[in-house]
Tab-separated table of C-alpha atoms in Angstrom:
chain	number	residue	atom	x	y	z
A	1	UNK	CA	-15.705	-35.961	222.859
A	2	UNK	CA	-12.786	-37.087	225.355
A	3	UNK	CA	-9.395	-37.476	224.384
A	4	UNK	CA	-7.335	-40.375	225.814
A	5	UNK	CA	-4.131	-38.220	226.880
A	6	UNK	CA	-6.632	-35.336	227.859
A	7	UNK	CA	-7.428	-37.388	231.099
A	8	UNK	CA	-5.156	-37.898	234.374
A	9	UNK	CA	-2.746	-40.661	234.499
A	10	UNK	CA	-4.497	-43.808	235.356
A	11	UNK	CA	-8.133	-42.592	234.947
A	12	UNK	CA	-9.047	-44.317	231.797
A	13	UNK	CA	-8.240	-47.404	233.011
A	14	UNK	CA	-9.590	-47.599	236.623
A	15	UNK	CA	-12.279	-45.235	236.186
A	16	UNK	CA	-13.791	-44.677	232.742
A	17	UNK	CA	-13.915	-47.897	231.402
A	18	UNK	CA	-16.349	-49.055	234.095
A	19	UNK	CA	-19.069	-46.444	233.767
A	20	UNK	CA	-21.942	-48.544	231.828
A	21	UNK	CA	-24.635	-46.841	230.097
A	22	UNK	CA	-26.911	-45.685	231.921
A	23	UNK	CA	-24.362	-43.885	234.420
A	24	UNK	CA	-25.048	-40.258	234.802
A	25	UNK	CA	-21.759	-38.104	234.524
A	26	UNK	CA	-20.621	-34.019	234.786
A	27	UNK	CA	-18.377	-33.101	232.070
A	28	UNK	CA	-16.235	-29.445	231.320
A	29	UNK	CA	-14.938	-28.327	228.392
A	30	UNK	CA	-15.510	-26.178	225.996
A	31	UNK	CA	-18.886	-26.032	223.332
A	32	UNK	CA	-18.170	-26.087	219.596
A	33	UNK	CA	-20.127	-27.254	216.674
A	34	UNK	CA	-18.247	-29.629	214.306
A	35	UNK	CA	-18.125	-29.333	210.365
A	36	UNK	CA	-22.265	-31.100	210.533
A	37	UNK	CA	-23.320	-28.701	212.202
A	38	UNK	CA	-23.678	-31.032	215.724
A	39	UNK	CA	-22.784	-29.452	219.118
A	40	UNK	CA	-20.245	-30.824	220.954
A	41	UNK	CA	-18.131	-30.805	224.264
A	42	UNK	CA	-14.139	-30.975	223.980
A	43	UNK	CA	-14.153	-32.764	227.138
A	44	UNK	CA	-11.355	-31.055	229.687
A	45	UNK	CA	-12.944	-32.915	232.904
A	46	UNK	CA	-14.949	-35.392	233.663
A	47	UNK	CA	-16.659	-37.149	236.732
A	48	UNK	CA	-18.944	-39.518	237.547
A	49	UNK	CA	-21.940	-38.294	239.228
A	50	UNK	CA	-24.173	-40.722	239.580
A	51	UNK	CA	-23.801	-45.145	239.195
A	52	UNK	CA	-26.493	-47.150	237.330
A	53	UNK	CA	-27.013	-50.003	239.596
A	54	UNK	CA	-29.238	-51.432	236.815
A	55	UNK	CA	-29.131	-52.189	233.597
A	56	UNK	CA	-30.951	-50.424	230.774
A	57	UNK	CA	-32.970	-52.619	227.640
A	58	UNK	CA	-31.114	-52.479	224.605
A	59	UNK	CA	-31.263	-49.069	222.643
A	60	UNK	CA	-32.452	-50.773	219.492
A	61	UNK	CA	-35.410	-52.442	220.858
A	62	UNK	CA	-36.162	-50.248	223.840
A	63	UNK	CA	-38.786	-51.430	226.105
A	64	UNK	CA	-41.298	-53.155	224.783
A	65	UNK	CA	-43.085	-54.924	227.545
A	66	UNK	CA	-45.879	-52.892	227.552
A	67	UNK	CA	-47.292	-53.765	231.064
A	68	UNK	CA	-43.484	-52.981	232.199
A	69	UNK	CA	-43.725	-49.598	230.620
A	70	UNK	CA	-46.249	-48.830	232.644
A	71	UNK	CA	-45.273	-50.194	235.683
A	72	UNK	CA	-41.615	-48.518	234.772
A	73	UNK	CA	-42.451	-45.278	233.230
A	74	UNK	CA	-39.126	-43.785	233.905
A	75	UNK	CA	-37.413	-46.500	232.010
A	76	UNK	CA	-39.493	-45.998	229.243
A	77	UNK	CA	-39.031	-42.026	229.547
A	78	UNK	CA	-35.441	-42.546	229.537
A	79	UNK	CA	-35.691	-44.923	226.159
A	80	UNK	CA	-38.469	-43.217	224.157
A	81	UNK	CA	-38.282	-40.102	222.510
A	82	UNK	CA	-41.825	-40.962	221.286
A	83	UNK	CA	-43.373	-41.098	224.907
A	84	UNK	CA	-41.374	-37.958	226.433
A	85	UNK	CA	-43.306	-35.941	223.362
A	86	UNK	CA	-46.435	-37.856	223.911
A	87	UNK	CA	-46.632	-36.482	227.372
A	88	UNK	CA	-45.293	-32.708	226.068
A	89	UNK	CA	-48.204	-32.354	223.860
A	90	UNK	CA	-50.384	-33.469	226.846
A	91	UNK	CA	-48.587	-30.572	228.164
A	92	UNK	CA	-49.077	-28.694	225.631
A	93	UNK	CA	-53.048	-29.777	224.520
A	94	UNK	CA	-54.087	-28.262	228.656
A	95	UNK	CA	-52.323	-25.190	228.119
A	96	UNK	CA	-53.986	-24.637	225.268
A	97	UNK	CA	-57.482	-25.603	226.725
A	98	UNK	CA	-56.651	-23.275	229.300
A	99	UNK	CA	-55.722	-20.136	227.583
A	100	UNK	CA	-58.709	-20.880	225.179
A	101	UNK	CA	-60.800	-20.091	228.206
A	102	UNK	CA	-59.561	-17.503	229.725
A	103	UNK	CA	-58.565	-15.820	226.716
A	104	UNK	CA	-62.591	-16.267	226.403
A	105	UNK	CA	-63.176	-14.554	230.531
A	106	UNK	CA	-63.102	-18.030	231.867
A	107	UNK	CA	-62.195	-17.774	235.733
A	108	UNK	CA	-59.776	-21.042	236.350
A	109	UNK	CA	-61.138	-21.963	239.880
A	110	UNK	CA	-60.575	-25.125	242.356
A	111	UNK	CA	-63.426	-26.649	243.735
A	112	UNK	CA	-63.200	-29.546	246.805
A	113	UNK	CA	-61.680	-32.895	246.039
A	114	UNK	CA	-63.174	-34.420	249.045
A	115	UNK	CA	-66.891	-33.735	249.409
A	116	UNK	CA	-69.580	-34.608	252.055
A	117	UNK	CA	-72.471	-35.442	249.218
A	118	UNK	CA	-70.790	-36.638	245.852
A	119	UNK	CA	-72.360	-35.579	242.753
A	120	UNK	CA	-72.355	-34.525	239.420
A	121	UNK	CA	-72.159	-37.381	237.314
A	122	UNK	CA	-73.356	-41.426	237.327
A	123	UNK	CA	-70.694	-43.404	238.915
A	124	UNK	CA	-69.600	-44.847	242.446
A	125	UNK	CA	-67.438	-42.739	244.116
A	126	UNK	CA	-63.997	-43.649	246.386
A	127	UNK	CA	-64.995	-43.450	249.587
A	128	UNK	CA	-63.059	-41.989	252.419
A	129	UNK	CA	-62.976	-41.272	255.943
A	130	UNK	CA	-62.140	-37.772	257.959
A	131	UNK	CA	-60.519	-38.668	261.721
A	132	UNK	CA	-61.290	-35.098	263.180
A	133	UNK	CA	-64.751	-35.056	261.887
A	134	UNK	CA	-65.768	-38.222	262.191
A	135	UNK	CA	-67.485	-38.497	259.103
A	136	UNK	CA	-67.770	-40.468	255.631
A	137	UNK	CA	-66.303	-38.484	252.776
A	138	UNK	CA	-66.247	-39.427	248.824
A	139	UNK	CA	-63.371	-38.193	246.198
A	140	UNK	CA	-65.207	-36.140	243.521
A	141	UNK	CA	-66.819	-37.807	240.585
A	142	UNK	CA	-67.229	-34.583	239.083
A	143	UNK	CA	-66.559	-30.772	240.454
A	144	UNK	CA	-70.368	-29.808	238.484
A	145	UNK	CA	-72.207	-28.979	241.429
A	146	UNK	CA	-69.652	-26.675	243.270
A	147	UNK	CA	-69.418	-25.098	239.860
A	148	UNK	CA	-72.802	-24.535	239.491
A	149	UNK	CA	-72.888	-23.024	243.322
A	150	UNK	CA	-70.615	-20.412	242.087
A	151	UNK	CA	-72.118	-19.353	239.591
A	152	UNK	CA	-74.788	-18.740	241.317
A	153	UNK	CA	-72.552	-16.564	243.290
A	154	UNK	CA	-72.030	-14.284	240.416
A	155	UNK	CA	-69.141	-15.679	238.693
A	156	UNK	CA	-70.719	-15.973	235.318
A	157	UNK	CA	-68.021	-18.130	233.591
A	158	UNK	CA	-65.763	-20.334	235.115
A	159	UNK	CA	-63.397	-23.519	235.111
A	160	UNK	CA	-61.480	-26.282	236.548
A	161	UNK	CA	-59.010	-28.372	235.055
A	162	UNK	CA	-58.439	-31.509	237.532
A	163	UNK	CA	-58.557	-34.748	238.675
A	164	UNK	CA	-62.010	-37.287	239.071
A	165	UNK	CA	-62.469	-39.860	241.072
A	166	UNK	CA	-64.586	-43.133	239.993
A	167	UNK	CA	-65.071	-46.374	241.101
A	168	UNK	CA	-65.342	-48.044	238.210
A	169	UNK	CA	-63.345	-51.069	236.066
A	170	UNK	CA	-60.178	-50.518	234.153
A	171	UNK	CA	-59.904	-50.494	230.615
A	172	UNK	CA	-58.300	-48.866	227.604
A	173	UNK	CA	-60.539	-45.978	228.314
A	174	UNK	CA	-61.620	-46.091	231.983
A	175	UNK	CA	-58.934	-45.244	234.621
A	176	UNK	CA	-60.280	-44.935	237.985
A	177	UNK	CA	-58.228	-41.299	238.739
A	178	UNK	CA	-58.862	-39.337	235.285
A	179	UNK	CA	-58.325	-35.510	234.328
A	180	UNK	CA	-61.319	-33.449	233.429
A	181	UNK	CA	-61.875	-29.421	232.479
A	182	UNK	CA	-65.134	-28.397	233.152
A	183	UNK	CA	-66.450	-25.457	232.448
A	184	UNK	CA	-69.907	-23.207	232.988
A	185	UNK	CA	-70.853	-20.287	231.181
A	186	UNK	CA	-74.293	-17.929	232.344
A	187	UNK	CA	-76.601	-16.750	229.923
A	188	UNK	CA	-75.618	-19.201	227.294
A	189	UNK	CA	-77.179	-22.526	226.087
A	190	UNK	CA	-75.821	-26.080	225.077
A	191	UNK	CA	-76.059	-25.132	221.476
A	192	UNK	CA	-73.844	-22.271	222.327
A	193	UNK	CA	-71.290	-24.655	223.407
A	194	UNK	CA	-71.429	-26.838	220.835
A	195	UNK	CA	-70.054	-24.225	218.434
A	196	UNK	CA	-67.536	-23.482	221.568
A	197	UNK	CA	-66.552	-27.149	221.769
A	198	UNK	CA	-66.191	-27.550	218.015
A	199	UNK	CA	-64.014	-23.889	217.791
A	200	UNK	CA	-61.347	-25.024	220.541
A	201	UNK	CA	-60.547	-28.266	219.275
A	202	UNK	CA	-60.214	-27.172	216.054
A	203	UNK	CA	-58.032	-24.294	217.583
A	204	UNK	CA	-56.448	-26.822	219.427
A	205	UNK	CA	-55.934	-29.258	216.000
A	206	UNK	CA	-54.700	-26.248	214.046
A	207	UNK	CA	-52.277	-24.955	216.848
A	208	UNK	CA	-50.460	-28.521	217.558
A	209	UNK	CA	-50.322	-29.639	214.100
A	210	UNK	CA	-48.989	-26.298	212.227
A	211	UNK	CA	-52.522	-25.610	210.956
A	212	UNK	CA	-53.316	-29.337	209.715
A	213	UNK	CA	-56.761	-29.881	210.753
A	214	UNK	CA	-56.199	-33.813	209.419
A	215	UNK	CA	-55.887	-36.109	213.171
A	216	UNK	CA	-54.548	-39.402	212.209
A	217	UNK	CA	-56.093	-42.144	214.812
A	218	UNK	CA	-55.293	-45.715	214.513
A	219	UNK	CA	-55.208	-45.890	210.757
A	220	UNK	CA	-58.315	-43.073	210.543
A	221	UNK	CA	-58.214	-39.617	209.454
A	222	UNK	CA	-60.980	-37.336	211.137
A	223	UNK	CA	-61.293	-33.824	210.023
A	224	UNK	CA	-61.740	-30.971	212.323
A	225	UNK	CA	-62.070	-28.664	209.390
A	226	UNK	CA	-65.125	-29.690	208.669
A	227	UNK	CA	-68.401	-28.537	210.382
A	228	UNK	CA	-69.271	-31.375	213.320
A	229	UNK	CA	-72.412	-34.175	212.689
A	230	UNK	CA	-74.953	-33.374	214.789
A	231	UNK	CA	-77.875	-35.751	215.677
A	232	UNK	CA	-80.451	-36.608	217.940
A	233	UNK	CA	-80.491	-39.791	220.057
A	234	UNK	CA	-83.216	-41.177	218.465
A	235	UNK	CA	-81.844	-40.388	215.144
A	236	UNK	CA	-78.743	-41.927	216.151
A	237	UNK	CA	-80.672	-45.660	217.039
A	238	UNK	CA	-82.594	-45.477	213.993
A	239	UNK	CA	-79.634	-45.046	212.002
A	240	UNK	CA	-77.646	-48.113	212.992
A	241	UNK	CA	-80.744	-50.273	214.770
A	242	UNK	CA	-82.441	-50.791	210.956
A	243	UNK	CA	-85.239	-53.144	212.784
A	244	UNK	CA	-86.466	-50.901	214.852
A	245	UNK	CA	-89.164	-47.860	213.772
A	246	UNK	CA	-89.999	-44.123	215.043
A	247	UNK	CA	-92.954	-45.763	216.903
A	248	UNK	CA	-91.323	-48.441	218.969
A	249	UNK	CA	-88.958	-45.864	220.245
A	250	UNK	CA	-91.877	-44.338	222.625
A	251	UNK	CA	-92.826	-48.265	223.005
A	252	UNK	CA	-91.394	-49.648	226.841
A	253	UNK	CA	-92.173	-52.813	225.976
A	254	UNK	CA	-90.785	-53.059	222.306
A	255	UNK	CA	-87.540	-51.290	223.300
A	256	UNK	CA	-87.258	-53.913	226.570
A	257	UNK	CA	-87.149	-56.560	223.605
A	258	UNK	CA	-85.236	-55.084	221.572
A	259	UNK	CA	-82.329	-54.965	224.299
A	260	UNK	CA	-82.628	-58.269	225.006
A	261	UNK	CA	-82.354	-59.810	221.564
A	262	UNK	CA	-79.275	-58.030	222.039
A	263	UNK	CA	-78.033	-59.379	225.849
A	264	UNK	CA	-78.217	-55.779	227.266
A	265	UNK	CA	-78.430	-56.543	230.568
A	266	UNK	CA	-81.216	-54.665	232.228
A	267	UNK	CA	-82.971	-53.699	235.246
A	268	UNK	CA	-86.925	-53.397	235.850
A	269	UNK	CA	-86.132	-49.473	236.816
A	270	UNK	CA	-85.100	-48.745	233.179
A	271	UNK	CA	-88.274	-46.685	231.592
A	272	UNK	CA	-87.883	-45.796	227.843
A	273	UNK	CA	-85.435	-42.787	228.620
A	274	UNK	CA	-82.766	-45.265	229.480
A	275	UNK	CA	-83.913	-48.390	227.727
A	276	UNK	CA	-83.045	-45.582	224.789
A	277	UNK	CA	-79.437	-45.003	225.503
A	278	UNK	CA	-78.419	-48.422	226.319
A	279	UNK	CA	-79.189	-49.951	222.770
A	280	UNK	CA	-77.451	-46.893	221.536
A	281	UNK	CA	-74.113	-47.835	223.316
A	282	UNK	CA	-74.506	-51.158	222.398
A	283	UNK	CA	-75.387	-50.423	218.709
A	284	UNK	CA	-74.276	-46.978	217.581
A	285	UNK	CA	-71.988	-45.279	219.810
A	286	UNK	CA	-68.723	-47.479	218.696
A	287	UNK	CA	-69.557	-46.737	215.058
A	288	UNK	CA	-69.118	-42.629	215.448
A	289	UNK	CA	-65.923	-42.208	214.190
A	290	UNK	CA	-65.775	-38.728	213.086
A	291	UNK	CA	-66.870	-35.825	215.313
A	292	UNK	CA	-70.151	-36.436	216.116
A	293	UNK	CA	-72.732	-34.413	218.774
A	294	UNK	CA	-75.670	-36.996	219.638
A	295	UNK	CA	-78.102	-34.411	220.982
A	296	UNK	CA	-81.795	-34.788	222.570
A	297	UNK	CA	-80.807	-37.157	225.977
A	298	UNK	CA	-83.907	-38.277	227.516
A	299	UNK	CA	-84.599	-36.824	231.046
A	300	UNK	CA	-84.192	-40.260	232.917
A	301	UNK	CA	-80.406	-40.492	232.187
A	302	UNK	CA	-80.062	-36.394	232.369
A	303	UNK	CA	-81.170	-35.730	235.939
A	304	UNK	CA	-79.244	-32.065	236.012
A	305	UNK	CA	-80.223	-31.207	232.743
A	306	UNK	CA	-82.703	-28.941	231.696
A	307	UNK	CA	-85.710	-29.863	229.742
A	308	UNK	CA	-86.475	-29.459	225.678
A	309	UNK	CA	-88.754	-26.496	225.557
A	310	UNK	CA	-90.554	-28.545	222.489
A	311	UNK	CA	-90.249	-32.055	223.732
A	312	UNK	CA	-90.150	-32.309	228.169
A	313	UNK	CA	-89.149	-36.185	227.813
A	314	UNK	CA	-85.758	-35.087	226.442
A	315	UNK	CA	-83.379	-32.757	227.496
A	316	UNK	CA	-80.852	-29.716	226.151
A	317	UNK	CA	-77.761	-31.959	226.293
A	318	UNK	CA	-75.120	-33.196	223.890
A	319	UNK	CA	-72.279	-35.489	223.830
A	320	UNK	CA	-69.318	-35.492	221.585
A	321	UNK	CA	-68.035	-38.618	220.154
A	322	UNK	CA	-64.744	-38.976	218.105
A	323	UNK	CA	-63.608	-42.281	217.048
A	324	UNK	CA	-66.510	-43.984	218.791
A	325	UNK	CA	-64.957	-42.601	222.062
A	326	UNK	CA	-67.151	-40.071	224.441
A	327	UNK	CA	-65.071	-37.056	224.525
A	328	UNK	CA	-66.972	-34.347	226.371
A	329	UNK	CA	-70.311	-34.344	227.753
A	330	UNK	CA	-72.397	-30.803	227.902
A	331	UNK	CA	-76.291	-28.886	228.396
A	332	UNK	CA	-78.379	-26.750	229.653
A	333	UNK	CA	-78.324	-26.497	233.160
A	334	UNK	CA	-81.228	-27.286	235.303
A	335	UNK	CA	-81.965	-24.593	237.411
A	336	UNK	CA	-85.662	-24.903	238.403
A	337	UNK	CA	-85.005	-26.163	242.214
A	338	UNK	CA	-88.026	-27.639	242.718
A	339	UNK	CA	-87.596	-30.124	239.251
A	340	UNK	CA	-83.696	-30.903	240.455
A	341	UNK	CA	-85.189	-31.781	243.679
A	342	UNK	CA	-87.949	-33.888	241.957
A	343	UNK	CA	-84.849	-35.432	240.173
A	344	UNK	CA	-82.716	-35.953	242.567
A	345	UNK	CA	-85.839	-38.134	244.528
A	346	UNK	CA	-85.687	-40.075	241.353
A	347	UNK	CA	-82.616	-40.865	241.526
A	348	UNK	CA	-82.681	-42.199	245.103
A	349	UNK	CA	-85.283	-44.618	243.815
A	350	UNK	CA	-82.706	-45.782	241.564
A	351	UNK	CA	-79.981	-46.607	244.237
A	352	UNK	CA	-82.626	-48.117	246.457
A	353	UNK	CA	-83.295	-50.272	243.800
A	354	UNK	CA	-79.651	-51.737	243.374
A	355	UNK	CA	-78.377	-48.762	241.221
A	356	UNK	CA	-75.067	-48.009	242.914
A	357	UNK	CA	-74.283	-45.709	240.282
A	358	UNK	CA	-77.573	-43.327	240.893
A	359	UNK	CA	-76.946	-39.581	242.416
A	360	UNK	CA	-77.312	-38.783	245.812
A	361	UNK	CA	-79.470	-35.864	247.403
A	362	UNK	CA	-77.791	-32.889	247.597
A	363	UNK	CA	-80.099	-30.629	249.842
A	364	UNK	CA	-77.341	-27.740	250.057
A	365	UNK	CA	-77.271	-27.439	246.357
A	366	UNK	CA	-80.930	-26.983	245.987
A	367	UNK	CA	-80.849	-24.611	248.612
A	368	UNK	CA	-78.189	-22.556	246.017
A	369	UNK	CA	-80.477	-22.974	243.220
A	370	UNK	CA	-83.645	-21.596	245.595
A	371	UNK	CA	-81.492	-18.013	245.340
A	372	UNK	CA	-81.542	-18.264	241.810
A	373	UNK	CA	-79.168	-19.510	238.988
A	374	UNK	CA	-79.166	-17.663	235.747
A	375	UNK	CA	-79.608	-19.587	232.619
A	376	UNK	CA	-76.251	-21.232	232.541
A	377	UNK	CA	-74.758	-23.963	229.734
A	378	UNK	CA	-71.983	-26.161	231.149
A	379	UNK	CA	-69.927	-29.127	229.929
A	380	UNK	CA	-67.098	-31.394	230.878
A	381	UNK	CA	-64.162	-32.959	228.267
A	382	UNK	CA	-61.716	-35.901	229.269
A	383	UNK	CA	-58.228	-34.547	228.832
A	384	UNK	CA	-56.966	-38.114	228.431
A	385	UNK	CA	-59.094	-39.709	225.844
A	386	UNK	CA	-58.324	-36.181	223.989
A	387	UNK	CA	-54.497	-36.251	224.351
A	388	UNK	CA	-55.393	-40.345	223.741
A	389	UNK	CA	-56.365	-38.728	219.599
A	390	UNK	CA	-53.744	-36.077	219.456
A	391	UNK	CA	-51.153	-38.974	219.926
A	392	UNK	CA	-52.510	-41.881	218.334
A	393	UNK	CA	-52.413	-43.988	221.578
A	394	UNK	CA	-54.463	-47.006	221.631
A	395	UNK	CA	-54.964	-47.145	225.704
A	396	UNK	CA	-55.692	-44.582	228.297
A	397	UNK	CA	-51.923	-45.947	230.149
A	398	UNK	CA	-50.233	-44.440	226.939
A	399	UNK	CA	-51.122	-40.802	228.032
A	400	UNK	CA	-51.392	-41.039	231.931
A	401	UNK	CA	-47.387	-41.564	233.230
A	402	UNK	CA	-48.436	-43.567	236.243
A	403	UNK	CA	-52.037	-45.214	234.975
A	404	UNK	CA	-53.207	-47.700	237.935
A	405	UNK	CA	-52.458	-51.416	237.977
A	406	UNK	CA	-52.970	-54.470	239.389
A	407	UNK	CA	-50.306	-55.063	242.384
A	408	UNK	CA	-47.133	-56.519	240.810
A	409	UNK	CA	-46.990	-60.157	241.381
A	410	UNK	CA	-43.975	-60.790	244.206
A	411	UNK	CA	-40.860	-63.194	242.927
């Protein structure tokens, strides 16, 4: 607190009592605590440091423009309390991811951001240009293929916690620059990380919320407590597409009309595989609300997966959905060169065929898996559509403190 007759002659009224809110000042004196308890400054000296040259929104209201708190995160970081701890515990959640994994012999590692042949996942990358060169480059869609490589080099379990490129809309879940761990783990399989996955969130649940395993999400209450669903892709359409039975799920032409009925738009490529997992996006993915692995992908949407030892149409992968959101993605890895290469042809089919989202060759990496990679399990998880739960945020912008936007209209 100041005291009128504490300050220099003069000072009150031709300095003090035209600092706004807002202004940033340096103050000496000495620290007590009053008879509540709050700390407090007896103020012996005080300066102005820095002017506001504009003003802040009113305290009660704050700002609540949401497309302006986005555009002007650090207004809203100086107004809400609420989004300074929204982005701690984002903090907080990717420490905790991290010392999970290395805690578990995890070796955090960086992988290139620019690369020559991007791969990994099923989306159009950025694409660049390197002067010296004088060659195309793409920003990473996914670091799975570098981590694969070393692995094969004998580091049995590793990471990378980082930053994806795609080239893709914007949405409340889709940001084109999006954080990512991904991690790899030899001599294991994708049911071993299942139980892995399931074990660090909960660890994660228990450790943020003072053991409540309870998440509150938009007026839902999951439990991580509980043991995780776990069902197959077809299991998964059957259950929420009533019309359809086990037999027209190996039918092409049944499933084709099917999709239609329900305006999928489709392509002439699309065999049952991914006829399959289109009418369960449409139909059942929204609807898996608590944690849910959907297991049992077919190969044509799994092209670095490796193949059901029971069943070769489908693969060892799983996906994890919470609140009818895709949370992490993870399987068996593929590691029979001559079937990734096979793949990998398929796949160029696909983007000759209009698919701009289709994988490209990656001749180098098959060359890695030609010296041999040991049975290896890995998975990715999106950080943001994670911290997205732990804070009850309705759009990836809430988590991310400068999300992409559309230019700011001029005037």
């Amino acid at each position: 607190y100041v005291q009128r007759d504490s300050l220099a002659d003069g000072f009150y009224n031709t300095c003090f009592k035209k600092w706004d809110i807002g202004d940033i000042i340096g103050v000496e004196g000495i620290l007590f605590r009053t008879k509540t308890g709050e700390l407090t400054i007896r103020v012996d000296g005080i300066q102005l440091l820095v002017k506001s040259l504009r003003p802040l929104p009113e305290k009660y209201h704050g700002l609540t423009d949401l497309e302006m708190r986005y555009r002007q995160r650090y207004v809203d970081l100086i107004m809400s309390q609420a989004s300074r701890d929204s982005f701690r515990k984002r903090t907080r959640i990717i420490s905790l991811i991290r010392e999970y994994l290395t805690d578990r012999d995890f070796l955090e590692v960086e992988t290139p951001m620019m690369q020559a042949v991007p791969g990994g996942a099923a989306a159009r990358p950025f694409k660049t240009f390197h002067n010296a060169l004088n060659i195309d480059l793409f920003m990473r869609i996914a670091p799975e293929l570098y981590l694969k490589r070393l692995v094969v080099g004998g580091f049995e379990r590793v990471f990378e916690i980082n930053r994806n490129f795609r080239n893709e809309g914007l949405s409340t879940r889709h940001n084109p620059e999006f954080t990512m761990v991904e991690f790899y783990q030899a001599y294991a399989d994708y049911n071993e990380l299942m139980d892995l996955t399931e074990d660090m969130l909960r660890h994660i649940t228990e450790t943020i919320q003072n053991k409540n395993t309870v998440v509150s999400y938009q007026g839902d209450e999951y439990d991580f407590g509980k043991p995780f669903t776990r069902m197959t892709v077809k299991e998964a359409v059957l259950k929420y597409n009533k019309q359809l039975s086990a037999d027209q799920l190996e039918d092409k032409d049944a499933l084709r009309k099917y999709a239609e009925s329900l305006k999928i738009p489709l392509r002439d490529s699309y065999g049952v595989g991914k006829l399959l997992i289109e009418i369960f996006e449409k139909t059942g993915e929204h609807l898996l609300k608590d944690p849910t692995f959907i297991t049992a992908y077919p190969v044509e949407v799994s092209p670095l997966s490796r193949r059901n030892d029971e069943d070769p149409d489908v693969t060892d992968r799983f996906e994890l959905f919470i609140g009818g959101r895709e949370i992490a993605n993870g399987f068996s890895e593929l590691n029979d060169p001559e079937d990734q290469a096979e793949r990998f042809r398929d796949q160029l089919k696909q983007k000759e065929q209009g698919d701009e989202e289709a994988m490209f060759y990656d001749a180098d990496f098959i060359r890695a898996l030609e010296h041999g990679m040991p049975p290896t399990a890995g998975e990715g998880i999106g950080i943001d559509r994670l911290v997205m739960l732990f804070t009850d945020s309705p759009s990836i912008r809430d988590v991310l403190l400068f999300p992409h936007m559309r230019p700011e209209a001029e005037g």
